[in-house]
Amino acid sequence: MPYARPAFEAKICSPDQLAIRAAALPRPLVFTNGCFDIVHRGHVTYLAQARALGAAMVVALNTDASVKRQGKGEDRPMNPLEDRLAVMAALQSVDLVTWFDEDTPLARILEARPDVLVKGGDWAPDDIVGAPEVRGWGGAVHS
């Protein structure tokens, strides 16, 4: 007997559906991004804290090719995009997960139109990709 598809997989959203699916989420909408290759306690804490800034959260993951271009090492990503999407979707703090193949998530930010843009504390708010655009439509940027 085949197993039922886990419900969390419904949170995985292709980029071409992001604008429609993000528009249906409760506001304020939080957006963050990253590789999230080897998810650890620091990641899940960060994601929970980011999600607390709004009513829903979208996470955009770098594709495998995008991770490789970041120069994190020849063996990266350790886990392929399909697996990283599933792990991210399974987290309670994540409402929608998508991906980007570009070097930055700017296209996904513009499609999702978040009210809150968040990156980890190693980023200065003014250096976060999408900060001018999100502030331009009245949103906030957090590090």
C-alpha positions as a Python dict, from the first residue, in 0.01 Angstrom:
ca = {
    (1, 'M'): (0, 0, 0),
    (2, 'P'): (150, 339, -97),
    (3, 'Y'): (198, 601, 169),
    (4, 'A'): (6, 927, 160),
    (5, 'R'): (204, 1232, 55),
    (6, 'P'): (300, 1432, 367),
    (7, 'A'): (83, 1741, 411),
    (8, 'F'): (387, 1968, 447),
    (9, 'E'): (475, 1910, 82),
    (10, 'A'): (184, 2137, -10),
    (11, 'K'): (397, 2425, 122),
    (12, 'I'): (648, 2377, -163),
    (13, 'C'): (576, 2639, -426),
    (14, 'S'): (732, 2673, -771),
    (15, 'P'): (855, 3024, -853),
    (16, 'D'): (590, 3067, -1123),
    (17, 'Q'): (317, 3023, -858),
    (18, 'L'): (479, 3236, -587),
    (19, 'A'): (295, 3564, -651),
    (20, 'I'): (-46, 3396, -636),
    (21, 'R'): (30, 3174, -338),
    (22, 'A'): (204, 3451, -138),
    (23, 'A'): (-89, 3688, -199),
    (24, 'A'): (-319, 3434, -30),
    (25, 'L'): (-112, 3422, 291),
    (26, 'P'): (-202, 3627, 600),
    (27, 'R'): (-27, 3962, 644),
    (28, 'P'): (216, 4086, 753),
    (29, 'L'): (419, 3851, 534),
    (30, 'V'): (781, 3776, 625),
    (31, 'F'): (1041, 3673, 363),
    (32, 'T'): (1383, 3521, 416),
    (33, 'N'): (1621, 3318, 206),
    (34, 'G'): (1934, 3107, 214),
    (35, 'C'): (2094, 2774, 129),
    (36, 'F'): (1982, 2596, 447),
    (37, 'D'): (2197, 2306, 334),
    (38, 'I'): (2261, 2146, 672),
    (39, 'V'): (1979, 2273, 893),
    (40, 'H'): (2086, 2311, 1256),
    (41, 'R'): (1951, 2460, 1579),
    (42, 'G'): (2071, 2809, 1488),
    (43, 'H'): (1875, 2793, 1163),
    (44, 'V'): (1548, 2678, 1322),
    (45, 'T'): (1583, 2940, 1598),
    (46, 'Y'): (1644, 3211, 1338),
    (47, 'L'): (1346, 3095, 1132),
    (48, 'A'): (1116, 3093, 1436),
    (49, 'Q'): (1231, 3442, 1535),
    (50, 'A'): (1182, 3570, 1179),
    (51, 'R'): (833, 3416, 1159),
    (52, 'A'): (739, 3590, 1486),
    (53, 'L'): (773, 3923, 1301),
    (54, 'G'): (463, 3849, 1093),
    (55, 'A'): (157, 3633, 1037),
    (56, 'A'): (315, 3409, 770),
    (57, 'M'): (659, 3344, 623),
    (58, 'V'): (801, 3257, 281),
    (59, 'V'): (1149, 3103, 259),
    (60, 'A'): (1338, 3100, -71),
    (61, 'L'): (1620, 2849, -113),
    (62, 'N'): (1920, 2875, -343),
    (63, 'T'): (1918, 2603, -609),
    (64, 'D'): (2211, 2361, -607),
    (65, 'A'): (2382, 2557, -888),
    (66, 'S'): (2331, 2884, -697),
    (67, 'V'): (2488, 2729, -384),
    (68, 'K'): (2789, 2611, -586),
    (69, 'R'): (2842, 2963, -726),
    (70, 'Q'): (2870, 3095, -369),
    (71, 'G'): (3197, 2909, -328),
    (72, 'K'): (3097, 2721, -13),
    (73, 'G'): (3303, 2421, -125),
    (74, 'E'): (3300, 2156, -395),
    (75, 'D'): (3094, 1919, -180),
    (76, 'R'): (2814, 2172, -129),
    (77, 'P'): (2528, 2152, -118),
    (78, 'M'): (2539, 1836, 90),
    (79, 'N'): (2166, 1789, 35),
    (80, 'P'): (1997, 1848, -302),
    (81, 'L'): (1730, 2116, -348),
    (82, 'E'): (1442, 1867, -346),
    (83, 'D'): (1544, 1743, -1),
    (84, 'R'): (1613, 2094, 133),
    (85, 'L'): (1268, 2208, 16),
    (86, 'A'): (1100, 1918, 198),
    (87, 'V'): (1291, 1977, 523),
    (88, 'M'): (1213, 2349, 514),
    (89, 'A'): (845, 2287, 436),
    (90, 'A'): (819, 2051, 734),
    (91, 'L'): (909, 2330, 977),
    (92, 'Q'): (621, 2485, 1168),
    (93, 'S'): (756, 2837, 1122),
    (94, 'V'): (751, 2811, 741),
    (95, 'D'): (427, 2873, 550),
    (96, 'L'): (563, 2855, 195),
    (97, 'V'): (898, 2753, 47),
    (98, 'T'): (1026, 2825, -303),
    (99, 'W'): (1361, 2852, -478),
    (100, 'F'): (1579, 3075, -695),
    (101, 'D'): (1859, 2992, -937),
    (102, 'E'): (1992, 3346, -963),
    (103, 'D'): (2273, 3470, -740),
    (104, 'T'): (2022, 3672, -534),
    (105, 'P'): (1655, 3622, -439),
    (106, 'L'): (1546, 3963, -571),
    (107, 'A'): (1299, 3819, -824),
    (108, 'R'): (1129, 3609, -553),
    (109, 'I'): (1114, 3912, -321),
    (110, 'L'): (945, 4118, -592),
    (111, 'E'): (698, 3834, -660),
    (112, 'A'): (612, 3773, -293),
    (113, 'R'): (597, 4144, -199),
    (114, 'P'): (668, 4081, 171),
    (115, 'D'): (592, 4329, 446),
    (116, 'V'): (902, 4219, 638),
    (117, 'L'): (1238, 4115, 491),
    (118, 'V'): (1474, 3928, 725),
    (119, 'K'): (1830, 3796, 708),
    (120, 'G'): (2063, 3665, 977),
    (121, 'G'): (2255, 3893, 1211),
    (122, 'D'): (2567, 3877, 995),
    (123, 'W'): (2391, 4105, 744),
    (124, 'A'): (2362, 4482, 785),
    (125, 'P'): (2002, 4578, 700),
    (126, 'D'): (2115, 4817, 424),
    (127, 'D'): (2315, 4535, 261),
    (128, 'I'): (2023, 4293, 239),
    (129, 'V'): (1915, 4224, -119),
    (130, 'G'): (1566, 4365, -169),
    (131, 'A'): (1586, 4613, 120),
    (132, 'P'): (1527, 4925, -95),
    (133, 'E'): (1233, 4763, -273),
    (134, 'V'): (1064, 4636, 44),
    (135, 'R'): (1112, 4972, 218),
    (136, 'G'): (982, 5138, -100),
    (137, 'W'): (641, 4976, -62),
    (138, 'G'): (630, 5050, 311),
    (139, 'G'): (782, 4730, 446),
    (140, 'A'): (1047, 4675, 713),
    (141, 'V'): (1392, 4515, 694),
    (142, 'H'): (1545, 4325, 988),
    (143, 'S'): (1878, 4162, 1058),
}
